[in-house]
Amino acid sequence: MKELRETVKSLLTEGKVDLVIGWEKGTMPGASTPVFIDTAEKADSLIFDSTCRNNLSVYFTKDRRELAKDDKKIGVVVKGCDSRSLVLNITEKQIDREKVTIIGVPCNGVLDMKKVTGKVDGKEILEFTDDGERVTVKGREFEQTFPLDEVISDSCVTCVRRDAVEHDLFIGEAREPGSDENAYVEVEEFEKLDSGERWARMEQEYSACIRCYACRNVCPSCYCNVCFVDQNDPQWIGKSPEITDTMIFHIIRNLHVAGRCVECGACERACPMDIKLLLLNRKVAKEVRDRFGSVTGTGLENKPAMADFKEDENQDFIMG
Ligand code: SF4
Ligand code: SF4
Ligand code: SF4
């Protein structure tokens, strides 16, 4: 924490950045909130731990007009998945690499608060601490400590790129990516179902959707000026959470982020209805990896799979 704060202070006082986007402690135990730091004094509020769940790259796509004002030089604190979103957005020409200072932090996974409250049988948590390996929660007349690994988000359990793939500065020492050989076990189980069973599973999952669009709004890859669901002329889908329209929303959104989803899990964590959005996201990511040899946001030299064409690439989905 100290190194992060000192690094940000130096960047601001030396005029290398005008603003740094990071996280500070939230108002609830186990929560953090994104913060915009524009003076060295404010840098003392910066934190990084398992409560830092937001993918901060979203500010570069959703707030790009605001951030582009005055030609500001911007720094951003990133986990592995956030950095992959930045790389994607740079390759899509949404961010100028020269104008962003990327500060990597070592990630051990971010909390799934539902798993945490499950551990304490839903009792009210009044205090939360994280030492990087274990979390401790306290409430009225109880205190419990458990391994961080047991309460991280599902997206983090299978994540093999926990540290920034692209960075200017790194707090600590960045680890090499691991193997993704066993990263898609849940997707492989889903693939064993026949098409009717797969459809039924997805329909059952998405039937709870209330079309609040929180999943879209937190996603750094979702940044069309006008989303197809908000268009009235033509109107692509109905506005009510009727299952046919809901399925269309999710299928089209999945196609729009095909080869662009970094599997950060921000959409799933934002969903108020606990819908397992990652399954379909990760199914598409696996398809893109297997068909095109492309893993989203892992190299500035790689175009997103859907924006690239190689003569020798697998075309059986067209020919067959
Ligand atoms: S997906 Fe990976 S990089 Fe992102 S928060 Fe989880 S463990 Fe960290
Ligand atoms: S679709 Fe979800 S998991 Fe994929 S990049 Fe967007 S927020 Fe992250
Ligand atoms: S956040 Fe959840 S409920 Fe809201 S639109 Fe997305 S899937 Fe539906």
Coordinates of C-alpha atoms and ligand atoms in Angstrom, one line a residue:
M1 CA 0.0 0.0 0.0
K2 CA 2.8 2.4 1.0
E3 CA 4.7 1.7 -2.2
L4 CA 1.6 2.3 -4.3
R5 CA 0.8 5.6 -2.5
E6 CA 4.4 6.8 -2.9
T7 CA 4.5 5.9 -6.5
V8 CA 1.4 7.8 -7.3
K9 CA 2.6 10.8 -5.3
S10 CA 5.8 10.9 -7.3
L11 CA 3.9 10.7 -10.6
L12 CA 1.7 13.6 -9.6
T13 CA 4.4 15.8 -8.2
E14 CA 6.7 15.2 -11.1
G15 CA 3.9 16.2 -13.5
K16 CA 4.0 12.8 -15.2
V17 CA 0.3 12.4 -14.7
D18 CA -2.6 14.8 -14.0
L19 CA -4.9 12.2 -12.5
V20 CA -4.7 8.6 -11.2
I21 CA -7.6 6.3 -11.1
G22 CA -7.4 3.8 -8.3
W23 CA -9.5 2.4 -5.3
E24 CA -10.1 3.7 -1.8
K25 CA -11.8 2.1 1.2
G26 CA -15.6 2.0 0.8
T27 CA -18.2 2.8 3.4
M28 CA -19.2 -0.9 4.0
P29 CA -16.9 -3.6 5.4
G30 CA -15.3 -5.6 2.5
A31 CA -16.0 -2.8 0.0
S32 CA -13.8 -0.4 -1.9
T33 CA -14.8 2.4 -4.3
P34 CA -13.0 3.8 -7.4
V35 CA -11.3 7.1 -6.7
F36 CA -9.8 9.8 -8.9
I37 CA -6.6 11.2 -7.4
D38 CA -5.4 14.5 -8.7
T39 CA -3.2 15.8 -5.9
A40 CA -0.3 14.1 -4.0
E41 CA -2.2 14.6 -0.7
K42 CA -5.2 12.6 -1.9
A43 CA -2.9 9.6 -2.7
D44 CA -2.9 8.6 0.9
S45 CA -6.4 7.2 0.5
L46 CA -5.4 4.7 -2.1
I47 CA -5.7 1.0 -1.3
F48 CA -5.3 -2.3 -3.0
D49 CA -6.7 -5.6 -1.7
S50 CA -9.3 -8.2 -2.5
T51 CA -12.1 -5.6 -2.1
C52 CA -10.9 -3.8 -5.3
R53 CA -13.5 -5.5 -7.5
N54 CA -14.2 -2.9 -10.2
N55 CA -12.5 -3.1 -13.5
L56 CA -11.2 0.5 -13.7
S57 CA -10.6 0.4 -17.4
V58 CA -14.3 1.1 -17.8
Y59 CA -13.6 4.8 -17.2
F60 CA -11.5 5.0 -20.3
T61 CA -14.4 3.8 -22.5
K62 CA -17.5 4.9 -20.7
D63 CA -16.0 8.3 -19.6
R64 CA -13.8 8.9 -22.5
R65 CA -15.1 12.3 -23.5
E66 CA -14.7 13.5 -19.9
L67 CA -11.2 12.1 -19.5
A68 CA -10.1 13.4 -22.9
K69 CA -10.9 17.0 -21.8
D70 CA -7.9 19.2 -21.4
D71 CA -5.7 16.4 -22.9
K72 CA -5.1 15.0 -19.4
K73 CA -2.3 12.5 -18.8
I74 CA -3.9 9.7 -16.8
G75 CA -2.5 7.0 -14.6
V76 CA -4.5 3.9 -13.7
V77 CA -4.0 1.2 -11.1
V78 CA -4.6 -2.2 -12.7
K79 CA -5.1 -5.9 -11.8
G80 CA -4.3 -8.5 -14.6
C81 CA -7.9 -8.4 -16.0
D82 CA -8.1 -4.6 -15.9
S83 CA -4.8 -4.4 -17.8
R84 CA -6.2 -6.8 -20.5
S85 CA -9.1 -4.5 -20.9
L86 CA -6.7 -1.6 -21.4
V87 CA -4.7 -3.5 -24.0
L88 CA -7.9 -4.3 -25.8
N89 CA -9.1 -0.7 -25.7
I90 CA -5.6 0.5 -27.0
T91 CA -5.7 -2.0 -29.9
E92 CA -9.2 -0.8 -30.7
K93 CA -7.9 2.8 -30.7
Q94 CA -10.0 4.0 -27.8
I95 CA -7.0 4.8 -25.7
D96 CA -3.7 6.4 -26.7
R97 CA -1.0 4.3 -25.1
E98 CA 1.3 7.3 -24.9
K99 CA -1.2 9.2 -22.7
V100 CA -1.8 6.5 -20.1
T101 CA 0.5 5.4 -17.3
I102 CA -0.3 1.9 -16.2
I103 CA 0.5 0.9 -12.6
G104 CA 0.2 -2.8 -12.0
V105 CA -0.6 -4.3 -8.6
P106 CA -0.2 -7.9 -7.6
C107 CA -3.7 -9.5 -7.6
N108 CA -4.6 -12.6 -5.6
G109 CA -8.3 -12.5 -6.6
V110 CA -11.2 -10.3 -5.6
L111 CA -13.9 -11.1 -3.2
D112 CA -17.2 -12.6 -3.9
M113 CA -19.1 -11.2 -1.0
K114 CA -21.8 -13.8 -1.4
K115 CA -19.2 -16.4 -0.6
V116 CA -18.0 -14.4 2.4
T117 CA -21.5 -14.0 3.9
G118 CA -22.1 -17.7 3.2
K119 CA -19.1 -18.5 5.4
V120 CA -20.7 -16.6 8.4
D121 CA -24.3 -17.9 7.7
G122 CA -25.4 -14.5 6.6
K123 CA -24.5 -12.7 9.9
E124 CA -23.9 -9.0 9.7
I125 CA -20.2 -8.3 9.1
L126 CA -19.0 -5.1 10.8
E127 CA -15.2 -5.4 10.2
F128 CA -13.2 -6.9 7.4
T129 CA -9.4 -7.3 7.0
D130 CA -7.3 -9.0 4.3
D131 CA -3.6 -9.9 4.7
G132 CA -3.3 -11.1 1.1
E133 CA -3.8 -14.8 1.9
R134 CA -6.5 -14.8 4.6
V135 CA -9.5 -12.7 5.3
T136 CA -10.9 -12.0 8.8
V137 CA -14.4 -10.9 9.4
K138 CA -15.8 -9.7 12.7
G139 CA -19.4 -9.0 13.8
R140 CA -21.3 -8.9 17.0
E141 CA -20.0 -11.8 19.0
F142 CA -18.1 -13.5 16.2
E143 CA -14.8 -13.4 14.5
Q144 CA -13.8 -15.8 11.7
T145 CA -10.7 -16.2 9.5
F146 CA -10.6 -18.2 6.3
P147 CA -8.3 -18.5 3.2
L148 CA -8.8 -15.8 0.6
D149 CA -8.9 -18.6 -2.1
E150 CA -12.2 -19.9 -0.6
V151 CA -14.0 -16.6 -1.1
I152 CA -12.7 -15.1 -4.4
S153 CA -14.9 -14.6 -7.4
D154 CA -15.4 -17.6 -9.8
S155 CA -13.6 -15.5 -12.5
C156 CA -10.5 -15.3 -10.2
V157 CA -10.5 -19.0 -9.4
T158 CA -9.6 -19.9 -13.0
C159 CA -7.6 -16.7 -13.8
V160 CA -4.1 -17.4 -15.0
R161 CA -3.1 -13.8 -15.7
R162 CA -3.4 -12.1 -12.3
D163 CA -0.7 -9.5 -12.9
A164 CA -0.8 -6.7 -15.4
V165 CA 0.2 -8.0 -18.9
E166 CA 1.1 -4.4 -19.9
H167 CA 2.4 -1.9 -17.4
D168 CA 4.8 1.1 -17.0
L169 CA 5.3 0.5 -13.3
F170 CA 4.6 -2.5 -11.1
I171 CA 4.2 -2.5 -7.3
G172 CA 6.3 -5.6 -6.2
E173 CA 7.3 -8.1 -8.8
A174 CA 5.0 -9.2 -11.6
R175 CA 4.4 -12.9 -12.0
E176 CA 4.4 -14.8 -15.3
P177 CA 1.0 -16.0 -16.6
G178 CA 0.1 -19.6 -15.7
S179 CA -1.2 -22.3 -18.0
D180 CA -4.9 -22.2 -19.0
E181 CA -5.0 -25.9 -19.6
N182 CA -7.6 -26.5 -16.9
A183 CA -9.2 -23.1 -16.9
Y184 CA -12.3 -24.1 -18.8
V185 CA -13.5 -27.2 -16.9
E186 CA -17.0 -25.7 -16.3
V187 CA -17.3 -24.7 -19.9
E188 CA -16.3 -28.3 -21.0
E189 CA -19.0 -29.7 -18.8
F190 CA -21.5 -27.4 -20.4
E191 CA -20.3 -28.4 -23.9
K192 CA -21.1 -32.1 -23.1
L193 CA -24.9 -31.2 -22.9
D194 CA -26.8 -31.4 -26.2
S195 CA -28.1 -28.2 -27.8
G196 CA -31.6 -28.5 -26.2
E197 CA -30.1 -29.0 -22.8
R198 CA -27.7 -26.1 -23.3
W199 CA -30.6 -23.8 -24.4
A200 CA -32.7 -24.9 -21.4
R201 CA -29.8 -24.2 -19.0
M202 CA -29.3 -20.7 -20.5
E203 CA -33.0 -20.0 -20.5
Q204 CA -33.4 -21.0 -16.9
E205 CA -30.4 -18.8 -15.9
Y206 CA -31.5 -15.7 -17.9
S207 CA -35.2 -16.0 -16.9
A208 CA -34.3 -14.1 -13.7
C209 CA -32.9 -11.2 -15.6
I210 CA -34.6 -7.9 -14.9
R211 CA -32.9 -6.0 -17.8
C212 CA -31.3 -3.5 -15.5
Y213 CA -28.2 -3.4 -17.8
A214 CA -25.7 -3.3 -14.8
C215 CA -23.7 -6.0 -16.6
R216 CA -23.4 -3.9 -19.7
N217 CA -22.7 -0.7 -17.8
V218 CA -19.7 -2.1 -15.9
C219 CA -18.1 -3.8 -18.9
P220 CA -15.1 -1.9 -20.4
S221 CA -15.7 -3.8 -23.7
C222 CA -19.2 -2.5 -24.0
Y223 CA -19.0 1.0 -25.2
C224 CA -21.1 1.7 -28.3
N225 CA -22.4 5.3 -28.3
V226 CA -25.9 4.0 -28.4
C227 CA -26.4 0.4 -27.3
F228 CA -28.7 -1.6 -29.6
V229 CA -31.1 -2.1 -26.7
D230 CA -31.6 1.6 -26.3
Q231 CA -32.3 2.3 -30.0
N232 CA -35.9 3.2 -30.9
D233 CA -35.5 3.5 -34.7
P234 CA -35.2 0.7 -35.6
Q235 CA -36.1 -0.9 -32.3
W236 CA -34.2 -4.2 -32.2
I237 CA -35.8 -5.7 -29.2
G238 CA -38.7 -5.0 -26.8
K239 CA -38.0 -3.2 -23.6
S240 CA -39.7 -5.6 -21.1
P241 CA -37.9 -8.5 -19.4
E242 CA -39.8 -11.0 -21.5
I243 CA -37.7 -14.1 -22.0
T244 CA -37.4 -13.9 -25.8
D245 CA -36.1 -10.4 -25.7
T246 CA -33.9 -11.1 -22.7
M247 CA -32.3 -14.0 -24.5
I248 CA -31.7 -11.8 -27.6
F249 CA -30.1 -9.2 -25.4
H250 CA -27.7 -11.7 -23.8
I251 CA -26.8 -13.5 -27.0
I252 CA -26.2 -10.3 -28.9
R253 CA -24.1 -8.9 -26.1
N254 CA -22.1 -12.1 -26.0
L255 CA -21.5 -11.8 -29.7
H256 CA -20.5 -8.1 -29.4
V257 CA -17.9 -9.0 -26.8
A258 CA -16.7 -12.1 -28.6
G259 CA -12.9 -11.9 -28.7
R260 CA -13.2 -8.8 -26.6
C261 CA -14.2 -10.2 -23.2
V262 CA -11.3 -10.4 -20.8
E263 CA -13.3 -12.7 -18.3
C264 CA -12.9 -10.2 -15.5
G265 CA -16.2 -11.1 -14.0
A266 CA -17.3 -7.5 -13.4
C267 CA -20.6 -8.1 -15.1
E268 CA -21.4 -11.1 -13.0
R269 CA -20.5 -9.3 -9.8
A270 CA -22.7 -6.4 -10.7
C271 CA -25.7 -8.5 -11.4
P272 CA -28.4 -8.0 -8.7
M273 CA -30.0 -11.3 -9.7
D274 CA -26.9 -13.5 -9.3
I275 CA -27.1 -14.7 -12.9
K276 CA -24.1 -16.8 -14.0
L277 CA -23.0 -14.6 -16.9
L278 CA -19.5 -15.9 -17.0
L279 CA -20.4 -19.3 -18.3
L280 CA -21.4 -18.0 -21.7
N281 CA -18.7 -15.3 -21.8
R282 CA -16.1 -18.0 -21.1
K283 CA -17.6 -20.4 -23.6
V284 CA -17.1 -17.7 -26.3
A285 CA -13.6 -16.9 -25.0
K286 CA -12.7 -20.6 -25.2
E287 CA -14.1 -20.8 -28.8
V288 CA -12.0 -17.7 -29.8
R289 CA -8.9 -19.2 -28.2
D290 CA -9.4 -22.6 -29.9
R291 CA -10.5 -21.3 -33.3
F292 CA -8.3 -18.3 -33.7
G293 CA -5.5 -18.9 -31.2
S294 CA -6.4 -15.5 -29.6
V295 CA -6.5 -14.6 -26.0
T296 CA -8.1 -11.2 -25.5
G297 CA -5.9 -8.3 -24.4
T298 CA -2.7 -10.1 -24.0
G299 CA -0.5 -8.2 -26.4
L300 CA -0.5 -4.7 -27.9
E301 CA 0.6 -6.2 -31.2
N302 CA -2.4 -8.5 -31.4
K303 CA -5.6 -7.2 -33.0
P304 CA -8.8 -8.4 -31.4
A305 CA -9.8 -11.8 -33.1
M306 CA -12.9 -10.3 -34.8
A307 CA -10.9 -7.4 -36.3
D308 CA -8.2 -9.6 -37.7
F309 CA -8.0 -12.1 -40.6
K310 CA -5.4 -14.7 -41.4
E311 CA -5.6 -16.7 -44.7
D312 CA -4.8 -20.0 -42.9
E313 CA -7.3 -19.6 -40.1
N314 CA -9.9 -22.2 -39.3
Q315 CA -13.0 -21.5 -41.4
D316 CA -15.0 -24.7 -40.8
F317 CA -17.7 -22.7 -39.2
I318 CA -18.4 -21.1 -42.6
M319 CA -17.7 -24.0 -44.9
G320 CA -19.3 -26.7 -42.8
Ligands
SF4_1 S1 -9.8 -12.1 -12.9 FE1 -7.6 -12.4 -12.4 S2 -6.7 -10.4 -12.4 FE2 -8.9 -10.1 -12.4 S3 -9.4 -9.8 -10.3 FE3 -9.6 -12.0 -10.6 S4 -7.6 -12.9 -10.2 FE4 -7.3 -10.7 -10.3
SF4_2 S1 -18.3 -9.2 -20.5 FE1 -18.1 -9.3 -18.3 S2 -16.3 -10.6 -18.0 FE2 -16.2 -9.9 -20.1 S3 -15.0 -8.0 -20.1 FE3 -17.2 -7.4 -19.9 S4 -17.5 -7.2 -17.7 FE4 -15.6 -8.4 -18.0
SF4_3 S1 -27.1 -7.2 -14.5 FE1 -28.2 -9.1 -14.3 S2 -30.3 -8.6 -14.2 FE2 -29.2 -6.8 -15.0 S3 -29.4 -6.9 -17.2 FE3 -27.5 -7.9 -16.6 S4 -28.0 -10.1 -16.4 FE4 -29.9 -8.9 -16.3

